[in-house]
């Protein structure tokens, strides 16, 4: 599987290609519980839907429940339903979302926000495949695949006693991790193209996109809100710049990267990225430590090894910044072995604090 799109999910980076394979396997399996972890806006719900849509359960319901958005006292009756007279106001019985998802998939988003009492009730659904509605005594059997998602570190929450350990292990049968967008920057141009096409479909005078310098700057940005933030930016740009191509100066302040501003324009103005242009862009991500026509250049005293060493340091620091210090990811971005990167970091005595840019 090497397509750049799988069930509406865009990604050509190796991690996304691996994710597509995992989704395919999980879909075929059809029953195992899945726990999706990733920062907000990385596409957790999209992945959950894809797992359902490709599974034998696809002709039944995909039922999403956002555990953080529903107040605690309502979440129990939303999930488990209630019998007539269960509480004041329960004038007729209500089917809960777990029962509604029978033979389909239940997507429990923000599972880390679920209160302990409900965690215990959910554990029973996972263990016994049955539950009682609020106010009911008779157990109801269900055949439901549970796909949970969270942006929290559930393992840490277990260690702190804030999440049930037994439930964590029941949920984490197949862990799926979606990396943040800053750790897969090669997906950005593709996502930009995808959202421009999507948003431009219904427009007479659609937004035409970004020029090379704007795109370069977006690639250097940290994307705390991940793909959702990128989608919002393109929506914003489509409104302000319909029928136009946006350059670096037109980007909102926070998306403008000073390194990009100092880089010269690429040799070709074509919107189409050729392999050569991509390589050229990569080399222009960093301004050289010495200007090309300095005194040393004229006198022929350029210290080639020192300059190459500096450039190597800049590349490593840049990769560590955009991966927030994740050395495995940084090595992947740089196409280096992890051990090679670790040796270079040690030799260069680079500090270990990459969280803030
Ligand atoms: N790889 C992707 N390809 C295309 N669209 C994507 C991708 N990842 C995310 N999106 C889009 O970004 C938006 C956010 O995705 P989604 O709601 O699935 O994220 P999430 O991780 O569940 O977020 P949250 O944790 O805040 O609920 C959606 O509009 C989704 O379609």
CSV table of C-alpha atoms and ligand atoms in Angstrom, one decimal:
chain,number,residue,atom,x,y,z
A,1,UNK,CA,0.0,0.0,0.0
A,2,UNK,CA,1.8,3.2,-1.1
A,3,UNK,CA,-1.1,5.5,-2.0
A,4,UNK,CA,-1.1,9.0,-0.5
A,5,UNK,CA,-4.7,8.7,0.6
A,6,UNK,CA,-6.4,5.9,2.6
A,7,UNK,CA,-10.1,6.3,3.4
A,8,UNK,CA,-9.9,10.1,3.3
A,9,UNK,CA,-6.7,10.1,5.4
A,10,UNK,CA,-3.8,11.9,3.6
A,11,UNK,CA,-0.2,11.0,4.2
A,12,UNK,CA,2.9,10.0,2.3
A,13,UNK,CA,5.3,10.0,5.2
A,14,UNK,CA,6.6,6.6,6.2
A,15,UNK,CA,4.7,6.8,9.6
A,16,UNK,CA,1.4,7.5,7.8
A,17,UNK,CA,2.1,4.7,5.3
A,18,UNK,CA,2.7,2.3,8.3
A,19,UNK,CA,-0.5,3.6,9.8
A,20,UNK,CA,-2.5,2.8,6.7
A,21,UNK,CA,-1.3,-0.8,6.8
A,22,UNK,CA,-2.2,-1.0,10.5
A,23,UNK,CA,-5.7,0.4,9.9
A,24,UNK,CA,-6.2,-2.2,7.1
A,25,UNK,CA,-5.2,-5.1,9.4
A,26,UNK,CA,-7.4,-3.8,12.3
A,27,UNK,CA,-10.3,-3.4,9.9
A,28,UNK,CA,-10.0,-7.0,8.6
A,29,UNK,CA,-9.8,-8.3,12.2
A,30,UNK,CA,-13.1,-6.6,12.9
A,31,UNK,CA,-13.3,-7.2,16.7
A,32,UNK,CA,-10.2,-6.3,18.7
A,33,UNK,CA,-10.4,-3.2,21.0
A,34,UNK,CA,-8.3,-0.3,19.7
A,35,UNK,CA,-6.8,2.6,21.6
A,36,UNK,CA,-5.8,5.5,19.5
A,37,UNK,CA,-3.4,8.1,21.0
A,38,UNK,CA,-2.3,11.4,19.5
A,39,UNK,CA,-2.4,15.1,20.0
A,40,UNK,CA,-5.6,17.1,19.4
A,41,UNK,CA,-6.3,17.5,15.7
A,42,UNK,CA,-4.0,14.6,14.5
A,43,UNK,CA,-7.0,12.7,13.0
A,44,UNK,CA,-7.9,10.2,15.7
A,45,UNK,CA,-11.6,10.3,14.7
A,46,UNK,CA,-10.8,9.9,11.0
A,47,UNK,CA,-8.7,6.8,11.8
A,48,UNK,CA,-11.4,5.4,14.0
A,49,UNK,CA,-14.0,5.8,11.2
A,50,UNK,CA,-11.6,4.2,8.7
A,51,UNK,CA,-11.2,1.2,10.9
A,52,UNK,CA,-14.9,0.9,11.0
A,53,UNK,CA,-15.6,1.6,7.4
A,54,UNK,CA,-13.2,-1.1,6.1
A,55,UNK,CA,-14.4,-3.7,8.7
A,56,UNK,CA,-17.1,-6.4,8.4
A,57,UNK,CA,-19.1,-4.1,10.8
A,58,UNK,CA,-19.4,-1.3,8.2
A,59,UNK,CA,-23.1,-2.0,7.4
A,60,UNK,CA,-23.9,-1.3,11.1
A,61,UNK,CA,-23.5,2.0,13.0
A,62,UNK,CA,-20.3,3.9,13.8
A,63,UNK,CA,-21.4,5.6,17.1
A,64,UNK,CA,-19.1,8.5,18.3
A,65,UNK,CA,-19.3,9.6,21.9
A,66,UNK,CA,-17.1,12.5,23.2
A,67,UNK,CA,-16.6,11.7,26.8
A,68,UNK,CA,-15.2,15.2,27.5
A,69,UNK,CA,-18.1,17.1,25.8
A,70,UNK,CA,-21.0,15.4,27.7
A,71,UNK,CA,-21.5,16.4,31.3
A,72,UNK,CA,-20.7,13.5,33.8
A,73,UNK,CA,-24.3,13.0,35.0
A,74,UNK,CA,-25.6,12.7,31.4
A,75,UNK,CA,-22.8,10.5,30.1
A,76,UNK,CA,-24.0,7.4,31.9
A,77,UNK,CA,-27.5,7.6,30.4
A,78,UNK,CA,-26.2,8.5,27.0
A,79,UNK,CA,-23.9,5.4,27.0
A,80,UNK,CA,-26.1,2.9,28.8
A,81,UNK,CA,-29.6,4.2,28.2
A,82,UNK,CA,-32.4,4.1,30.9
A,83,UNK,CA,-35.6,2.3,31.7
A,84,UNK,CA,-39.0,4.1,32.0
A,85,UNK,CA,-39.2,5.6,35.5
A,86,UNK,CA,-35.4,5.2,36.2
A,87,UNK,CA,-35.4,8.8,37.5
A,88,UNK,CA,-37.7,11.8,37.5
A,89,UNK,CA,-38.4,12.8,33.9
A,90,UNK,CA,-37.6,9.3,32.5
A,91,UNK,CA,-41.2,9.0,31.0
A,92,UNK,CA,-40.1,6.6,28.4
A,93,UNK,CA,-37.2,4.2,28.0
A,94,UNK,CA,-34.1,5.4,26.1
A,95,UNK,CA,-31.7,3.2,24.1
A,96,UNK,CA,-28.1,4.1,25.0
A,97,UNK,CA,-25.3,4.6,22.5
A,98,UNK,CA,-23.7,1.2,23.4
A,99,UNK,CA,-26.8,-0.6,22.4
A,100,UNK,CA,-27.2,1.6,19.3
A,101,UNK,CA,-23.7,0.5,18.3
A,102,UNK,CA,-24.7,-3.2,18.4
A,103,UNK,CA,-22.8,-5.1,15.7
A,104,UNK,CA,-21.1,-1.9,14.8
A,105,UNK,CA,-18.4,0.2,16.4
A,106,UNK,CA,-18.5,2.6,19.4
A,107,UNK,CA,-15.9,5.4,19.3
A,108,UNK,CA,-15.2,6.7,22.8
A,109,UNK,CA,-13.3,9.9,22.2
A,110,UNK,CA,-11.4,11.6,25.1
A,111,UNK,CA,-11.6,8.4,27.2
A,112,UNK,CA,-9.1,9.9,29.6
A,113,UNK,CA,-11.9,12.2,30.8
A,114,UNK,CA,-14.3,9.4,31.8
A,115,UNK,CA,-15.1,9.4,35.6
A,116,UNK,CA,-14.1,6.3,37.7
A,117,UNK,CA,-17.7,5.1,38.2
A,118,UNK,CA,-18.3,4.9,34.4
A,119,UNK,CA,-14.8,3.4,33.8
A,120,UNK,CA,-16.0,0.5,36.0
A,121,UNK,CA,-19.2,0.1,34.0
A,122,UNK,CA,-17.4,0.2,30.7
A,123,UNK,CA,-14.9,-2.4,32.0
A,124,UNK,CA,-17.9,-4.8,32.5
A,125,UNK,CA,-19.0,-4.2,28.9
A,126,UNK,CA,-15.5,-5.1,27.7
A,127,UNK,CA,-15.2,-8.2,29.9
A,128,UNK,CA,-18.7,-9.6,29.7
A,129,UNK,CA,-20.1,-8.0,26.6
A,130,UNK,CA,-23.3,-7.0,28.5
A,131,UNK,CA,-24.6,-4.1,30.6
A,132,UNK,CA,-27.7,-2.9,32.4
A,133,UNK,CA,-29.4,0.4,31.5
A,134,UNK,CA,-29.8,2.9,34.2
A,135,UNK,CA,-32.7,1.7,36.4
A,136,UNK,CA,-32.8,-1.7,34.7
A,137,UNK,CA,-32.0,-5.1,36.2
A,138,UNK,CA,-32.0,-7.3,33.1
A,139,UNK,CA,-28.6,-7.4,31.4
A,140,UNK,CA,-28.5,-6.6,27.7
A,141,UNK,CA,-26.0,-8.5,25.6
A,142,UNK,CA,-24.1,-6.5,23.0
A,143,UNK,CA,-21.7,-7.2,20.2
A,144,UNK,CA,-19.8,-4.0,19.8
A,145,UNK,CA,-16.2,-3.1,18.9
A,146,UNK,CA,-14.8,-0.4,21.1
A,147,UNK,CA,-12.4,2.1,19.6
A,148,UNK,CA,-11.2,4.5,22.2
A,149,UNK,CA,-9.1,7.7,21.7
A,150,UNK,CA,-7.2,10.1,23.9
A,151,UNK,CA,-4.7,12.9,23.7
A,152,UNK,CA,-3.7,12.1,27.3
A,153,UNK,CA,-0.9,9.8,28.5
A,154,UNK,CA,-3.1,7.1,29.9
A,155,UNK,CA,-0.2,5.1,31.2
A,156,UNK,CA,0.8,8.1,33.3
A,157,UNK,CA,-2.8,8.6,34.4
A,158,UNK,CA,-2.8,4.9,35.6
A,159,UNK,CA,0.5,5.6,37.5
A,160,UNK,CA,-1.1,8.6,39.2
A,161,UNK,CA,-4.3,6.6,40.0
A,162,UNK,CA,-6.5,8.7,37.8
A,163,UNK,CA,-7.4,5.9,35.3
A,164,UNK,CA,-8.2,2.3,36.1
A,165,UNK,CA,-5.3,0.0,35.3
A,166,UNK,CA,-7.6,-3.0,34.4
A,167,UNK,CA,-9.6,-0.8,31.9
A,168,UNK,CA,-6.3,0.6,30.4
A,169,UNK,CA,-5.1,-2.9,29.6
A,170,UNK,CA,-8.5,-4.0,28.2
A,171,UNK,CA,-8.5,-0.9,26.0
A,172,UNK,CA,-4.9,-1.0,24.9
A,173,UNK,CA,-5.1,-4.4,23.1
A,174,UNK,CA,-4.0,-2.8,19.9
A,175,UNK,CA,-2.4,0.6,20.4
A,176,UNK,CA,-2.4,3.1,17.5
A,177,UNK,CA,-0.3,6.2,17.8
A,178,UNK,CA,-0.7,9.1,15.4
A,179,UNK,CA,2.4,11.3,15.3
A,180,UNK,CA,2.0,15.1,15.5
A,181,UNK,CA,2.1,17.0,12.1
A,182,UNK,CA,5.5,18.6,13.0
A,183,UNK,CA,7.0,15.1,13.0
A,184,UNK,CA,5.8,14.4,9.5
A,185,UNK,CA,6.4,17.7,7.6
A,186,UNK,CA,6.6,15.9,4.3
A,187,UNK,CA,2.8,15.5,4.5
A,188,UNK,CA,2.2,19.3,4.7
A,189,UNK,CA,2.2,20.1,0.9
A,190,UNK,CA,-0.1,17.2,0.3
A,191,UNK,CA,-2.5,18.2,3.0
A,192,UNK,CA,-2.5,21.8,1.8
A,193,UNK,CA,-3.4,20.6,-1.7
A,194,UNK,CA,-6.1,18.3,-0.4
A,195,UNK,CA,-7.8,21.1,1.7
A,196,UNK,CA,-7.5,23.6,-1.1
A,197,UNK,CA,-9.3,21.2,-3.5
A,198,UNK,CA,-11.9,20.3,-0.9
A,199,UNK,CA,-12.7,24.0,0.0
A,200,UNK,CA,-12.5,25.2,-3.6
A,201,UNK,CA,-15.0,22.7,-5.0
A,202,UNK,CA,-18.0,24.9,-4.4
A,203,UNK,CA,-16.3,28.2,-5.1
A,204,UNK,CA,-16.4,30.2,-8.3
A,205,UNK,CA,-13.1,31.9,-7.6
A,206,UNK,CA,-11.1,29.5,-5.4
A,207,UNK,CA,-8.0,30.1,-3.4
A,208,UNK,CA,-5.0,29.1,-5.6
A,209,UNK,CA,-2.6,28.1,-2.9
A,210,UNK,CA,0.8,29.1,-1.5
A,211,UNK,CA,4.0,30.0,-3.3
A,212,UNK,CA,7.2,28.2,-2.5
A,213,UNK,CA,8.4,30.6,0.2
A,214,UNK,CA,5.0,30.5,2.0
A,215,UNK,CA,5.0,26.7,1.8
A,216,UNK,CA,8.5,26.6,3.2
A,217,UNK,CA,7.5,28.7,6.1
A,218,UNK,CA,4.5,26.5,6.9
A,219,UNK,CA,6.8,23.5,6.8
A,220,UNK,CA,8.9,25.1,9.6
A,221,UNK,CA,6.0,25.9,11.8
A,222,UNK,CA,5.3,23.8,14.9
A,223,UNK,CA,1.5,23.1,14.3
A,224,UNK,CA,0.4,22.6,17.9
A,225,UNK,CA,-3.2,22.2,16.6
A,226,UNK,CA,-2.0,19.7,14.0
A,227,UNK,CA,-4.0,19.0,10.8
A,228,UNK,CA,-7.1,20.8,12.2
A,229,UNK,CA,-5.0,24.0,12.5
A,230,UNK,CA,-3.8,23.6,9.0
A,231,UNK,CA,-7.3,23.1,7.7
A,232,UNK,CA,-8.4,26.2,9.6
A,233,UNK,CA,-5.6,28.2,8.1
A,234,UNK,CA,-6.5,27.2,4.6
A,235,UNK,CA,-10.1,28.1,5.3
A,236,UNK,CA,-9.0,31.5,6.6
A,237,UNK,CA,-6.7,32.1,3.5
A,238,UNK,CA,-9.5,31.0,1.1
A,239,UNK,CA,-11.8,33.7,2.5
A,240,UNK,CA,-9.1,36.5,2.4
A,241,UNK,CA,-7.4,35.5,-0.8
A,242,UNK,CA,-9.9,33.9,-3.2
A,243,UNK,CA,-8.5,33.7,-6.7
A,244,UNK,CA,-5.0,34.4,-5.5
A,245,UNK,CA,-1.8,32.7,-4.6
A,246,UNK,CA,-0.5,33.6,-1.1
A,247,UNK,CA,3.2,34.5,-0.6
A,248,UNK,CA,5.2,34.6,2.6
A,249,UNK,CA,4.3,38.2,3.4
A,250,UNK,CA,0.6,37.4,3.3
A,251,UNK,CA,0.8,34.7,5.9
A,252,UNK,CA,-0.6,35.6,9.4
A,253,UNK,CA,2.3,36.6,11.7
A,254,UNK,CA,2.7,33.4,13.6
A,255,UNK,CA,3.1,31.3,10.5
A,256,UNK,CA,6.0,33.4,9.2
A,257,UNK,CA,9.4,31.9,9.9
A,258,UNK,CA,12.3,34.4,9.8
A,259,UNK,CA,14.6,31.8,8.4
A,260,UNK,CA,12.4,31.5,5.4
A,261,UNK,CA,12.3,35.3,4.9
A,262,UNK,CA,16.0,35.5,4.5
A,263,UNK,CA,16.2,32.7,2.0
A,264,UNK,CA,16.3,33.6,-1.7
A,265,UNK,CA,13.4,32.6,-4.0
A,266,UNK,CA,13.6,29.2,-5.6
A,267,UNK,CA,14.9,29.0,-9.2
A,268,UNK,CA,11.5,28.0,-10.7
A,269,UNK,CA,8.2,29.7,-10.0
A,270,UNK,CA,6.2,26.7,-11.1
A,271,UNK,CA,3.6,25.5,-8.6
A,272,UNK,CA,4.4,21.9,-9.5
A,273,UNK,CA,7.1,20.6,-7.1
A,274,UNK,CA,9.7,18.6,-8.9
A,275,UNK,CA,12.1,16.4,-7.0
A,276,UNK,CA,14.9,18.9,-7.7
A,277,UNK,CA,12.8,21.8,-6.2
A,278,UNK,CA,12.1,19.8,-3.1
A,279,UNK,CA,15.8,19.2,-2.6
A,280,UNK,CA,16.5,22.8,-3.3
A,281,UNK,CA,13.9,23.8,-0.7
A,282,UNK,CA,15.4,21.5,1.9
A,283,UNK,CA,18.8,23.0,1.4
A,284,UNK,CA,17.2,26.5,1.8
A,285,UNK,CA,15.5,25.8,5.1
A,286,UNK,CA,18.7,27.0,6.7
A,287,UNK,CA,20.7,30.1,6.0
A,288,UNK,CA,24.4,29.3,5.7
A,289,UNK,CA,26.5,30.4,8.7
A,290,UNK,CA,28.7,32.7,6.5
A,291,UNK,CA,27.4,34.8,3.7
A,292,UNK,CA,28.5,33.4,0.4
A,293,UNK,CA,30.7,36.4,-0.6
A,294,UNK,CA,32.6,37.2,2.6
A,295,UNK,CA,36.2,38.0,3.1
A,296,UNK,CA,37.2,34.4,3.6
A,297,UNK,CA,35.6,33.5,0.3
A,298,UNK,CA,37.5,36.2,-1.6
A,299,UNK,CA,40.8,35.2,0.1
A,300,UNK,CA,40.2,31.5,-0.4
A,301,UNK,CA,40.2,30.8,3.3
A,302,UNK,CA,36.9,29.1,3.6
A,303,UNK,CA,37.0,26.4,6.3
A,304,UNK,CA,35.0,23.8,4.5
A,305,UNK,CA,34.9,21.3,7.3
A,306,UNK,CA,33.8,23.8,9.9
A,307,UNK,CA,31.0,25.1,7.6
A,308,UNK,CA,29.8,21.6,6.9
A,309,UNK,CA,29.9,20.8,10.6
A,310,UNK,CA,27.9,23.9,11.4
A,311,UNK,CA,25.3,23.0,8.7
A,312,UNK,CA,25.0,19.5,10.1
A,313,UNK,CA,24.4,21.0,13.6
A,314,UNK,CA,21.7,23.2,12.2
A,315,UNK,CA,20.0,20.3,10.5
A,316,UNK,CA,20.1,18.2,13.7
A,317,UNK,CA,18.8,21.1,15.9
A,318,UNK,CA,16.0,21.8,13.4
A,319,UNK,CA,14.9,18.2,13.4
A,320,UNK,CA,15.0,18.0,17.2
A,321,UNK,CA,13.0,21.2,17.4
A,322,UNK,CA,10.2,20.1,15.1
A,323,UNK,CA,10.0,16.7,16.8
A,324,UNK,CA,10.2,18.3,20.3
A,325,UNK,CA,13.3,16.3,21.1
A,326,UNK,CA,12.1,12.9,19.9
A,327,UNK,CA,15.4,11.5,18.7
A,328,UNK,CA,13.8,8.5,17.0
A,329,UNK,CA,11.5,10.8,14.9
A,330,UNK,CA,14.4,13.3,14.3
A,331,UNK,CA,16.6,10.4,13.0
A,332,UNK,CA,13.7,9.4,10.7
A,333,UNK,CA,13.3,12.9,9.4
A,334,UNK,CA,17.0,13.2,8.7
A,335,UNK,CA,17.1,9.7,7.2
A,336,UNK,CA,19.8,8.8,9.7
A,337,UNK,CA,20.2,5.8,11.9
A,338,UNK,CA,19.1,6.6,15.4
A,339,UNK,CA,22.5,5.5,16.8
A,340,UNK,CA,24.3,7.8,14.3
A,341,UNK,CA,22.1,10.7,15.4
A,342,UNK,CA,22.8,9.9,19.1
A,343,UNK,CA,26.5,9.8,18.4
A,344,UNK,CA,26.4,13.2,16.6
A,345,UNK,CA,24.3,14.8,19.4
A,346,UNK,CA,26.9,13.5,22.0
A,347,UNK,CA,29.9,14.6,20.0
A,348,UNK,CA,28.4,18.1,19.4
A,349,UNK,CA,27.4,18.3,23.1
A,350,UNK,CA,23.9,19.5,22.1
A,351,UNK,CA,21.6,20.3,25.0
A,352,UNK,CA,18.6,18.1,25.7
A,353,UNK,CA,15.9,20.8,25.9
A,354,UNK,CA,14.0,21.0,22.7
A,355,UNK,CA,10.5,21.5,24.0
A,356,UNK,CA,10.4,25.2,23.4
A,357,UNK,CA,11.3,26.8,20.1
B,1,LIG,N1,-4.3,12.8,7.7
B,1,LIG,C1,-5.3,13.6,7.5
B,1,LIG,N2,-5.8,13.7,6.2
B,1,LIG,C2,-6.9,14.5,5.9
B,1,LIG,N3,-7.6,15.2,6.9
B,1,LIG,C3,-7.2,15.0,8.2
B,1,LIG,C4,-6.0,14.2,8.5
B,1,LIG,N4,-5.9,14.3,9.9
B,1,LIG,C5,-6.8,15.1,10.3
B,1,LIG,N5,-7.6,15.5,9.3
B,1,LIG,C6,-8.7,16.5,9.4
B,1,LIG,O1,-8.4,17.3,10.5
B,1,LIG,C7,-9.6,17.6,11.4
B,1,LIG,C8,-9.3,17.0,12.8
B,1,LIG,O2,-9.3,15.6,12.7
B,1,LIG,P1,-10.0,14.7,13.9
B,1,LIG,O3,-11.2,15.3,14.4
B,1,LIG,O4,-10.1,13.3,13.4
B,1,LIG,O5,-8.8,14.8,14.9
B,1,LIG,P2,-8.7,14.3,16.4
B,1,LIG,O6,-7.4,13.8,16.7
B,1,LIG,O7,-9.9,13.3,16.7
B,1,LIG,O8,-9.0,15.7,17.2
B,1,LIG,P3,-9.5,15.9,18.8
B,1,LIG,O9,-8.6,15.1,19.7
B,1,LIG,O10,-9.4,17.3,19.0
B,1,LIG,O11,-10.9,15.3,18.8
B,1,LIG,C9,-10.7,16.9,10.6
B,1,LIG,O12,-11.4,17.8,9.8
B,1,LIG,C10,-10.1,15.8,9.8
B,1,LIG,O13,-10.8,15.5,8.7
